[in-house]
Amino acid sequence: MKFLIVGGAGYIGSHMVKMLAKAGHDVLVLDNLTTGFRQSVKYGRLIIGDLADINLLETLFTQNQFDGVMHFAANSLVGESMNNPAKYYRNNVSNTLNLLDVMVRHNVKHFIFSSTAATFGEPEYVPIDEKHPQKPINPYGASKLMIERILQDYAQAYSLNSVCLRYFNACGADPEGEIGECHDPETHLIPLILQAASGRREYITVFGRDYPTVDGTCIRDYIHINDLCSAHALAMDYILTGKETGALAFNLGNGTGFSVQQVIDVVNKVITEDNCTLTIKDGERRPGDPAILVADATQAKTKLGWQPVFADLETIVRHAWAWEKKQIKKDTK
Ligand code: UDP
């Protein structure tokens, strides 16, 4: 099969590219390298370009007959989206529309879309299933929800089959150590803690200890990057084989929540083996952070046959730590 992976040089996209290529698929990556890295594309062919470039898209789709498209190229920082919503609506909505429209023009009917738990907004109940109301509280979540809605209309009018996968907290790294998480700036909890442990950062700040949770810190559902990617592969297969048509959506998480403090405890256990230590500071709550976000991924399991392999938080942290140790070596070379 031939797939176009948009945003395949980014954190999730690069792991997806590796998984598809290793499964024997022909993979073409389109990435503008604003947040992705050329060296993360270890498999397949990289075209450097932007979804705003309709002529480029037209050429790509004329030259290649894709069986399906996966779209990872979006901006995903909640705080930034509050200060610069234009960037989010332009890139996450308008540019995605360019991609959908070229697919329709070239009769490419299978699309997997990176959506997010942020489309739900403040949880009304947990774990969050697909029936939970979607009321995003920031432009990032709103931009993703707009595409979810557009996909429903495109399924109806143009028979474009799609699966929206709503991620909870993506983390971990390639178990073989080839690729991992590299954001600049880094804002995510696990890589930040690990950078504090490796000495690339002075300390980690815990954003709030006064939440209504077991230990007062926020609870999240951490899902290993490879488990996330395996769900994409299954979702693509599900629509390619016509098991269901239309615009589908699944929540992806392990269904178990860990508090920020529990994550720190697991990291502490792992880094002690390397004689590393961690400085922790307490800070204010980060605006827009719900106390608890945990997924109910029953639908993905029953319909797609998805089964997380690295559900254990310690394994996730070990993979991310192995990656972080490689980064320190690179920095000191
Ligand atoms: N967090 C924290 N300190 C940090 C970064 C994150 O305490 O330096 C907390 C954050 O408040 C949230 C959890 O860690 O409760 C996960 O945050 P992250 O940014 O990794 O993912 P998000 O839940 O925002 O998608």
CSV table of C-alpha atoms and ligand atoms in Angstrom, one decimal:
chain,number,residue,atom,x,y,z
A,1,MET,CA,0.0,0.0,0.0
A,2,LYS,CA,1.1,3.6,-0.6
A,3,PHE,CA,0.5,6.1,2.1
A,4,LEU,CA,1.1,9.9,2.4
A,5,ILE,CA,2.1,10.8,5.9
A,6,VAL,CA,1.7,14.5,6.4
A,7,GLY,CA,3.8,15.7,9.4
A,8,GLY,CA,5.9,12.5,9.2
A,9,ALA,CA,9.0,14.3,10.5
A,10,GLY,CA,7.3,15.1,13.9
A,11,TYR,CA,7.2,13.1,17.1
A,12,ILE,CA,4.1,11.0,16.4
A,13,GLY,CA,4.4,11.1,12.6
A,14,SER,CA,8.0,9.8,12.5
A,15,HIS,CA,7.1,6.8,14.7
A,16,MET,CA,4.2,6.1,12.4
A,17,VAL,CA,6.4,6.3,9.3
A,18,LYS,CA,8.8,3.7,10.8
A,19,MET,CA,5.9,1.3,11.7
A,20,LEU,CA,4.3,1.5,8.3
A,21,ALA,CA,7.7,1.2,6.4
A,22,LYS,CA,8.6,-1.8,8.6
A,23,ALA,CA,5.3,-3.4,7.7
A,24,GLY,CA,6.3,-3.2,4.1
A,25,HIS,CA,4.3,-0.2,2.9
A,26,ASP,CA,5.5,2.5,0.6
A,27,VAL,CA,5.6,5.8,2.6
A,28,LEU,CA,5.9,9.4,1.3
A,29,VAL,CA,6.3,12.1,4.0
A,30,LEU,CA,5.3,15.7,3.5
A,31,ASP,CA,6.6,18.0,6.2
A,32,ASN,CA,7.5,21.7,6.3
A,33,LEU,CA,10.0,21.0,9.1
A,34,THR,CA,8.8,23.9,11.3
A,35,THR,CA,8.5,21.5,14.3
A,36,GLY,CA,9.7,18.3,12.7
A,37,PHE,CA,13.2,17.1,12.0
A,38,ARG,CA,14.8,15.9,8.8
A,39,GLN,CA,16.8,13.3,10.7
A,40,SER,CA,13.6,11.8,12.3
A,41,VAL,CA,12.5,10.6,8.8
A,42,LYS,CA,14.5,7.3,8.8
A,43,TYR,CA,12.2,5.5,6.4
A,44,GLY,CA,10.3,6.5,3.2
A,45,ARG,CA,10.9,9.7,1.2
A,46,LEU,CA,10.7,13.2,2.6
A,47,ILE,CA,9.2,16.0,0.6
A,48,ILE,CA,9.7,19.4,2.3
A,49,GLY,CA,6.6,21.4,1.8
A,50,ASP,CA,3.6,23.0,3.3
A,51,LEU,CA,-0.1,22.2,3.2
A,52,ALA,CA,-0.7,25.9,2.3
A,53,ASP,CA,1.0,25.1,-1.0
A,54,ILE,CA,-2.0,23.9,-3.1
A,55,ASN,CA,0.2,23.5,-6.2
A,56,LEU,CA,2.6,21.2,-4.4
A,57,LEU,CA,-0.3,19.1,-3.2
A,58,GLU,CA,-1.8,18.9,-6.7
A,59,THR,CA,1.6,17.7,-8.1
A,60,LEU,CA,2.0,15.1,-5.3
A,61,PHE,CA,-1.4,13.7,-5.8
A,62,THR,CA,-1.0,13.7,-9.6
A,63,GLN,CA,2.4,11.9,-9.4
A,64,ASN,CA,1.3,9.3,-6.8
A,65,GLN,CA,-1.7,7.1,-6.3
A,66,PHE,CA,-2.1,7.0,-2.6
A,67,ASP,CA,-4.2,4.4,-0.9
A,68,GLY,CA,-4.6,6.5,2.2
A,69,VAL,CA,-3.4,9.6,4.0
A,70,MET,CA,-2.5,10.2,7.7
A,71,HIS,CA,-2.3,13.7,8.9
A,72,PHE,CA,-0.1,14.7,11.8
A,73,ALA,CA,0.9,18.2,10.7
A,74,ALA,CA,-0.7,20.5,13.2
A,75,ASN,CA,0.1,23.0,15.9
A,76,SER,CA,-0.7,21.5,19.3
A,77,LEU,CA,0.2,23.9,22.1
A,78,VAL,CA,-2.8,24.9,24.1
A,79,GLY,CA,-1.2,28.0,25.6
A,80,GLU,CA,0.1,29.2,22.3
A,81,SER,CA,-3.4,28.7,20.7
A,82,MET,CA,-4.9,31.0,23.3
A,83,ASN,CA,-2.4,33.8,22.4
A,84,ASN,CA,-2.3,33.2,18.7
A,85,PRO,CA,-5.6,31.6,17.6
A,86,ALA,CA,-5.1,32.7,14.0
A,87,LYS,CA,-2.1,30.4,13.6
A,88,TYR,CA,-4.2,27.5,14.8
A,89,TYR,CA,-7.2,28.1,12.6
A,90,ARG,CA,-5.0,28.9,9.6
A,91,ASN,CA,-2.8,25.8,10.0
A,92,ASN,CA,-5.1,23.2,11.7
A,93,VAL,CA,-8.3,24.1,9.8
A,94,SER,CA,-7.6,25.9,6.6
A,95,ASN,CA,-4.5,24.0,5.6
A,96,THR,CA,-6.2,20.7,6.5
A,97,LEU,CA,-9.0,21.7,4.2
A,98,ASN,CA,-6.5,22.0,1.4
A,99,LEU,CA,-5.4,18.4,2.0
A,100,LEU,CA,-9.0,17.1,2.2
A,101,ASP,CA,-9.9,18.9,-1.0
A,102,VAL,CA,-6.9,17.5,-3.0
A,103,MET,CA,-7.9,14.1,-1.7
A,104,VAL,CA,-11.4,14.5,-3.0
A,105,ARG,CA,-10.2,15.8,-6.4
A,106,HIS,CA,-8.0,12.8,-6.8
A,107,ASN,CA,-10.4,10.3,-5.4
A,108,VAL,CA,-8.3,9.2,-2.4
A,109,LYS,CA,-10.9,8.0,0.1
A,110,HIS,CA,-9.1,7.0,3.3
A,111,PHE,CA,-8.0,9.5,5.9
A,112,ILE,CA,-6.7,9.2,9.5
A,113,PHE,CA,-6.8,12.4,11.5
A,114,SER,CA,-4.9,13.2,14.7
A,115,SER,CA,-7.5,14.6,17.0
A,116,THR,CA,-7.3,15.2,20.7
A,117,ALA,CA,-8.8,14.9,24.2
A,118,ALA,CA,-8.8,18.7,24.1
A,119,THR,CA,-12.0,18.5,21.9
A,120,PHE,CA,-13.9,17.4,25.0
A,121,GLY,CA,-13.0,20.4,27.1
A,122,GLU,CA,-13.7,20.2,30.9
A,123,PRO,CA,-14.7,16.6,31.5
A,124,GLU,CA,-18.2,16.0,32.7
A,125,TYR,CA,-17.3,12.5,33.6
A,126,VAL,CA,-14.3,10.1,33.5
A,127,PRO,CA,-13.2,7.9,31.8
A,128,ILE,CA,-14.2,9.8,28.7
A,129,ASP,CA,-15.8,7.8,26.0
A,130,GLU,CA,-16.9,8.8,22.5
A,131,LYS,CA,-20.3,9.9,23.7
A,132,HIS,CA,-18.9,12.5,26.0
A,133,PRO,CA,-20.0,16.1,24.9
A,134,GLN,CA,-17.3,17.9,22.9
A,135,LYS,CA,-17.0,21.5,24.2
A,136,PRO,CA,-13.4,22.6,23.7
A,137,ILE,CA,-12.1,25.4,25.9
A,138,ASN,CA,-9.2,26.6,23.8
A,139,PRO,CA,-8.6,27.3,20.1
A,140,TYR,CA,-6.4,24.2,19.7
A,141,GLY,CA,-9.3,21.9,20.8
A,142,ALA,CA,-11.7,24.0,18.7
A,143,SER,CA,-9.6,23.7,15.6
A,144,LYS,CA,-9.5,19.9,15.9
A,145,LEU,CA,-13.2,19.7,16.5
A,146,MET,CA,-13.9,21.8,13.4
A,147,ILE,CA,-12.1,19.2,11.3
A,148,GLU,CA,-13.9,16.4,13.0
A,149,ARG,CA,-17.2,18.1,11.9
A,150,ILE,CA,-15.9,18.8,8.4
A,151,LEU,CA,-15.0,15.1,8.0
A,152,GLN,CA,-18.6,14.2,8.8
A,153,ASP,CA,-19.8,16.4,6.0
A,154,TYR,CA,-17.1,15.2,3.6
A,155,ALA,CA,-18.1,11.6,4.3
A,156,GLN,CA,-21.7,12.4,3.5
A,157,ALA,CA,-21.1,14.5,0.4
A,158,TYR,CA,-17.8,13.0,-1.1
A,159,SER,CA,-17.7,9.5,0.5
A,160,LEU,CA,-14.4,10.3,2.2
A,161,ASN,CA,-13.9,7.7,4.8
A,162,SER,CA,-12.1,8.9,7.9
A,163,VAL,CA,-11.1,8.0,11.4
A,164,CYS,CA,-10.4,10.7,14.0
A,165,LEU,CA,-8.2,9.4,16.8
A,166,ARG,CA,-8.4,11.5,19.9
A,167,TYR,CA,-5.2,11.2,21.8
A,168,PHE,CA,-4.8,11.5,25.5
A,169,ASN,CA,-1.1,12.0,26.5
A,170,ALA,CA,1.3,10.6,23.9
A,171,CYS,CA,4.7,9.7,25.4
A,172,GLY,CA,7.5,7.3,25.3
A,173,ALA,CA,9.9,6.6,22.5
A,174,ASP,CA,10.8,4.0,19.8
A,175,PRO,CA,11.7,0.9,21.8
A,176,GLU,CA,14.6,0.4,19.4
A,177,GLY,CA,15.9,3.9,20.3
A,178,GLU,CA,16.1,5.3,16.8
A,179,ILE,CA,13.6,8.1,17.3
A,180,GLY,CA,11.9,9.9,20.2
A,181,GLU,CA,10.3,13.1,21.4
A,182,CYS,CA,12.0,16.3,20.4
A,183,HIS,CA,9.9,19.4,20.8
A,184,ASP,CA,11.4,22.9,20.9
A,185,PRO,CA,10.3,24.4,23.2
A,186,GLU,CA,9.4,21.2,25.2
A,187,THR,CA,6.2,21.5,27.2
A,188,HIS,CA,5.3,17.9,28.0
A,189,LEU,CA,5.6,16.4,31.4
A,190,ILE,CA,7.7,13.3,30.8
A,191,PRO,CA,10.4,14.7,28.6
A,192,LEU,CA,10.7,17.7,30.9
A,193,ILE,CA,11.1,15.6,34.0
A,194,LEU,CA,13.7,13.5,32.1
A,195,GLN,CA,15.6,16.6,31.0
A,196,ALA,CA,15.7,17.7,34.6
A,197,ALA,CA,17.0,14.3,35.6
A,198,SER,CA,19.7,14.3,32.9
A,199,GLY,CA,20.9,17.8,33.7
A,200,ARG,CA,19.7,19.4,30.5
A,201,ARG,CA,17.3,21.4,32.7
A,202,GLU,CA,17.7,22.6,36.2
A,203,TYR,CA,14.4,21.4,37.7
A,204,ILE,CA,10.8,20.4,37.0
A,205,THR,CA,7.9,22.5,38.2
A,206,VAL,CA,4.8,20.7,39.3
A,207,PHE,CA,1.8,22.8,38.1
A,208,GLY,CA,-0.5,22.8,41.0
A,209,ARG,CA,-0.8,20.6,44.1
A,210,ASP,CA,-4.3,21.7,45.0
A,211,TYR,CA,-6.4,19.7,42.5
A,212,PRO,CA,-9.2,17.4,43.8
A,213,THR,CA,-7.1,14.2,43.2
A,214,VAL,CA,-5.4,11.6,45.3
A,215,ASP,CA,-2.3,13.7,45.9
A,216,GLY,CA,-3.4,17.1,44.6
A,217,THR,CA,-1.6,16.9,41.3
A,218,CYS,CA,-3.3,16.5,37.9
A,219,ILE,CA,-4.1,13.1,36.6
A,220,ARG,CA,-3.5,12.1,32.9
A,221,ASP,CA,-3.7,9.0,30.8
A,222,TYR,CA,-0.3,8.4,29.3
A,223,ILE,CA,-0.1,6.3,26.1
A,224,HIS,CA,3.0,4.9,24.5
A,225,ILE,CA,3.8,6.3,21.1
A,226,ASN,CA,4.0,2.9,19.5
A,227,ASP,CA,0.6,1.9,20.9
A,228,LEU,CA,-0.8,5.2,19.4
A,229,CYS,CA,0.7,4.3,16.1
A,230,SER,CA,-0.6,0.8,16.1
A,231,ALA,CA,-4.1,2.2,16.5
A,232,HIS,CA,-3.5,4.3,13.4
A,233,ALA,CA,-2.4,1.3,11.4
A,234,LEU,CA,-5.5,-0.6,12.5
A,235,ALA,CA,-7.8,2.3,11.8
A,236,MET,CA,-6.4,2.6,8.3
A,237,ASP,CA,-6.9,-1.1,7.7
A,238,TYR,CA,-10.4,-0.9,9.1
A,239,ILE,CA,-11.6,1.7,6.6
A,240,LEU,CA,-9.5,0.3,3.7
A,241,THR,CA,-11.1,-3.1,4.1
A,242,GLY,CA,-14.5,-1.4,4.3
A,243,LYS,CA,-15.4,-2.7,7.7
A,244,GLU,CA,-17.2,0.6,8.2
A,245,THR,CA,-17.6,3.7,6.1
A,246,GLY,CA,-18.2,7.3,7.0
A,247,ALA,CA,-16.5,9.5,9.5
A,248,LEU,CA,-15.5,7.5,12.6
A,249,ALA,CA,-13.9,8.6,15.9
A,250,PHE,CA,-12.1,6.7,18.7
A,251,ASN,CA,-10.6,7.8,22.0
A,252,LEU,CA,-7.1,6.5,22.6
A,253,GLY,CA,-5.6,6.0,26.0
A,254,ASN,CA,-4.8,3.2,28.5
A,255,GLY,CA,-7.8,3.9,30.7
A,256,THR,CA,-5.6,4.4,33.7
A,257,GLY,CA,-4.7,7.7,35.2
A,258,PHE,CA,-1.4,8.7,36.8
A,259,SER,CA,-0.9,11.9,38.8
A,260,VAL,CA,2.0,14.2,38.1
A,261,GLN,CA,3.5,13.1,41.4
A,262,GLN,CA,3.1,9.4,40.5
A,263,VAL,CA,4.9,10.0,37.2
A,264,ILE,CA,7.7,11.7,39.1
A,265,ASP,CA,7.9,8.7,41.4
A,266,VAL,CA,8.2,6.3,38.5
A,267,VAL,CA,10.9,8.5,36.9
A,268,ASN,CA,12.8,8.6,40.2
A,269,LYS,CA,12.8,4.9,40.4
A,270,VAL,CA,14.2,4.6,36.8
A,271,ILE,CA,16.8,7.3,37.0
A,272,THR,CA,18.2,6.1,40.3
A,273,GLU,CA,19.7,3.1,38.4
A,274,ASP,CA,21.9,5.6,36.6
A,275,ASN,CA,22.7,7.5,39.8
A,276,CYS,CA,20.7,10.5,38.6
A,277,THR,CA,18.5,12.8,40.8
A,278,LEU,CA,15.8,15.2,40.2
A,279,THR,CA,15.0,18.7,41.6
A,280,ILE,CA,11.3,19.4,41.9
A,281,LYS,CA,9.7,22.8,42.5
A,282,ASP,CA,6.1,23.5,43.1
A,283,GLY,CA,4.3,26.1,40.9
A,284,GLU,CA,0.9,27.5,40.2
A,285,ARG,CA,-1.8,25.7,38.3
A,286,ARG,CA,-1.3,26.0,34.5
A,287,PRO,CA,-4.4,27.7,33.0
A,288,GLY,CA,-6.7,25.4,31.1
A,289,ASP,CA,-5.6,22.2,32.8
A,290,PRO,CA,-8.5,19.9,33.9
A,291,ALA,CA,-7.9,18.0,37.1
A,292,ILE,CA,-8.4,14.5,35.5
A,293,LEU,CA,-8.3,13.3,31.9
A,294,VAL,CA,-8.7,9.6,31.4
A,295,ALA,CA,-9.8,7.8,28.2
A,296,ASP,CA,-12.3,5.0,27.8
A,297,ALA,CA,-10.8,3.3,24.7
A,298,THR,CA,-13.3,0.3,24.7
A,299,GLN,CA,-14.5,1.2,21.2
A,300,ALA,CA,-11.0,1.2,19.7
A,301,LYS,CA,-10.4,-2.2,21.4
A,302,THR,CA,-13.6,-3.8,20.3
A,303,LYS,CA,-14.0,-2.4,16.8
A,304,LEU,CA,-10.3,-1.9,15.7
A,305,GLY,CA,-9.0,-4.9,17.7
A,306,TRP,CA,-6.5,-2.5,19.3
A,307,GLN,CA,-4.5,-3.7,22.3
A,308,PRO,CA,-1.8,-1.5,23.9
A,309,VAL,CA,1.5,-3.4,24.3
A,310,PHE,CA,3.3,-0.8,26.5
A,311,ALA,CA,0.5,0.1,28.9
A,312,ASP,CA,2.9,0.0,31.9
A,313,LEU,CA,4.1,3.5,32.8
A,314,GLU,CA,7.5,2.3,33.9
A,315,THR,CA,8.1,0.8,30.5
A,316,ILE,CA,7.0,4.1,28.8
A,317,VAL,CA,9.4,6.0,31.1
A,318,ARG,CA,12.3,3.6,30.4
A,319,HIS,CA,11.9,4.0,26.6
A,320,ALA,CA,11.8,7.8,27.0
A,321,TRP,CA,14.8,7.8,29.4
A,322,ALA,CA,16.8,5.7,26.9
A,323,TRP,CA,16.1,8.3,24.3
A,324,GLU,CA,16.9,11.2,26.7
A,325,LYS,CA,20.3,9.6,27.5
A,326,LYS,CA,21.1,9.5,23.8
A,327,GLN,CA,20.3,13.3,23.6
A,328,ILE,CA,22.8,14.1,26.4
A,329,LYS,CA,25.5,12.1,24.6
A,330,LYS,CA,24.7,14.1,21.4
A,331,ASP,CA,24.9,17.4,23.3
A,332,THR,CA,28.2,16.6,24.9
A,333,LYS,CA,29.8,15.4,21.6
B,1,UDP,N1,2.9,19.5,34.0
B,1,UDP,C1,3.6,19.9,35.1
B,1,UDP,N2,4.8,20.5,34.8
B,1,UDP,C2,5.3,20.7,33.6
B,1,UDP,C3,4.6,20.3,32.5
B,1,UDP,C4,3.3,19.6,32.7
B,1,UDP,O1,3.2,19.7,36.2
B,1,UDP,O2,6.4,21.3,33.5
B,1,UDP,C5,1.6,18.8,34.2
B,1,UDP,C6,0.4,19.5,33.5
B,1,UDP,O3,-0.1,20.4,34.3
B,1,UDP,C7,-0.5,18.3,33.2
B,1,UDP,C8,0.4,17.1,33.1
B,1,UDP,O4,1.7,17.5,33.6
B,1,UDP,O5,-1.3,18.1,34.4
B,1,UDP,C9,0.6,16.7,31.6
B,1,UDP,O6,0.9,17.9,30.9
B,1,UDP,P1,1.5,17.8,29.4
B,1,UDP,O7,1.8,19.2,29.0
B,1,UDP,O8,2.5,16.8,29.3
B,1,UDP,O9,0.3,17.3,28.6
B,1,UDP,P2,-1.3,17.8,28.4
B,1,UDP,O10,-2.0,17.1,29.5
B,1,UDP,O11,-1.3,19.3,28.5
B,1,UDP,O12,-1.7,17.4,27.1
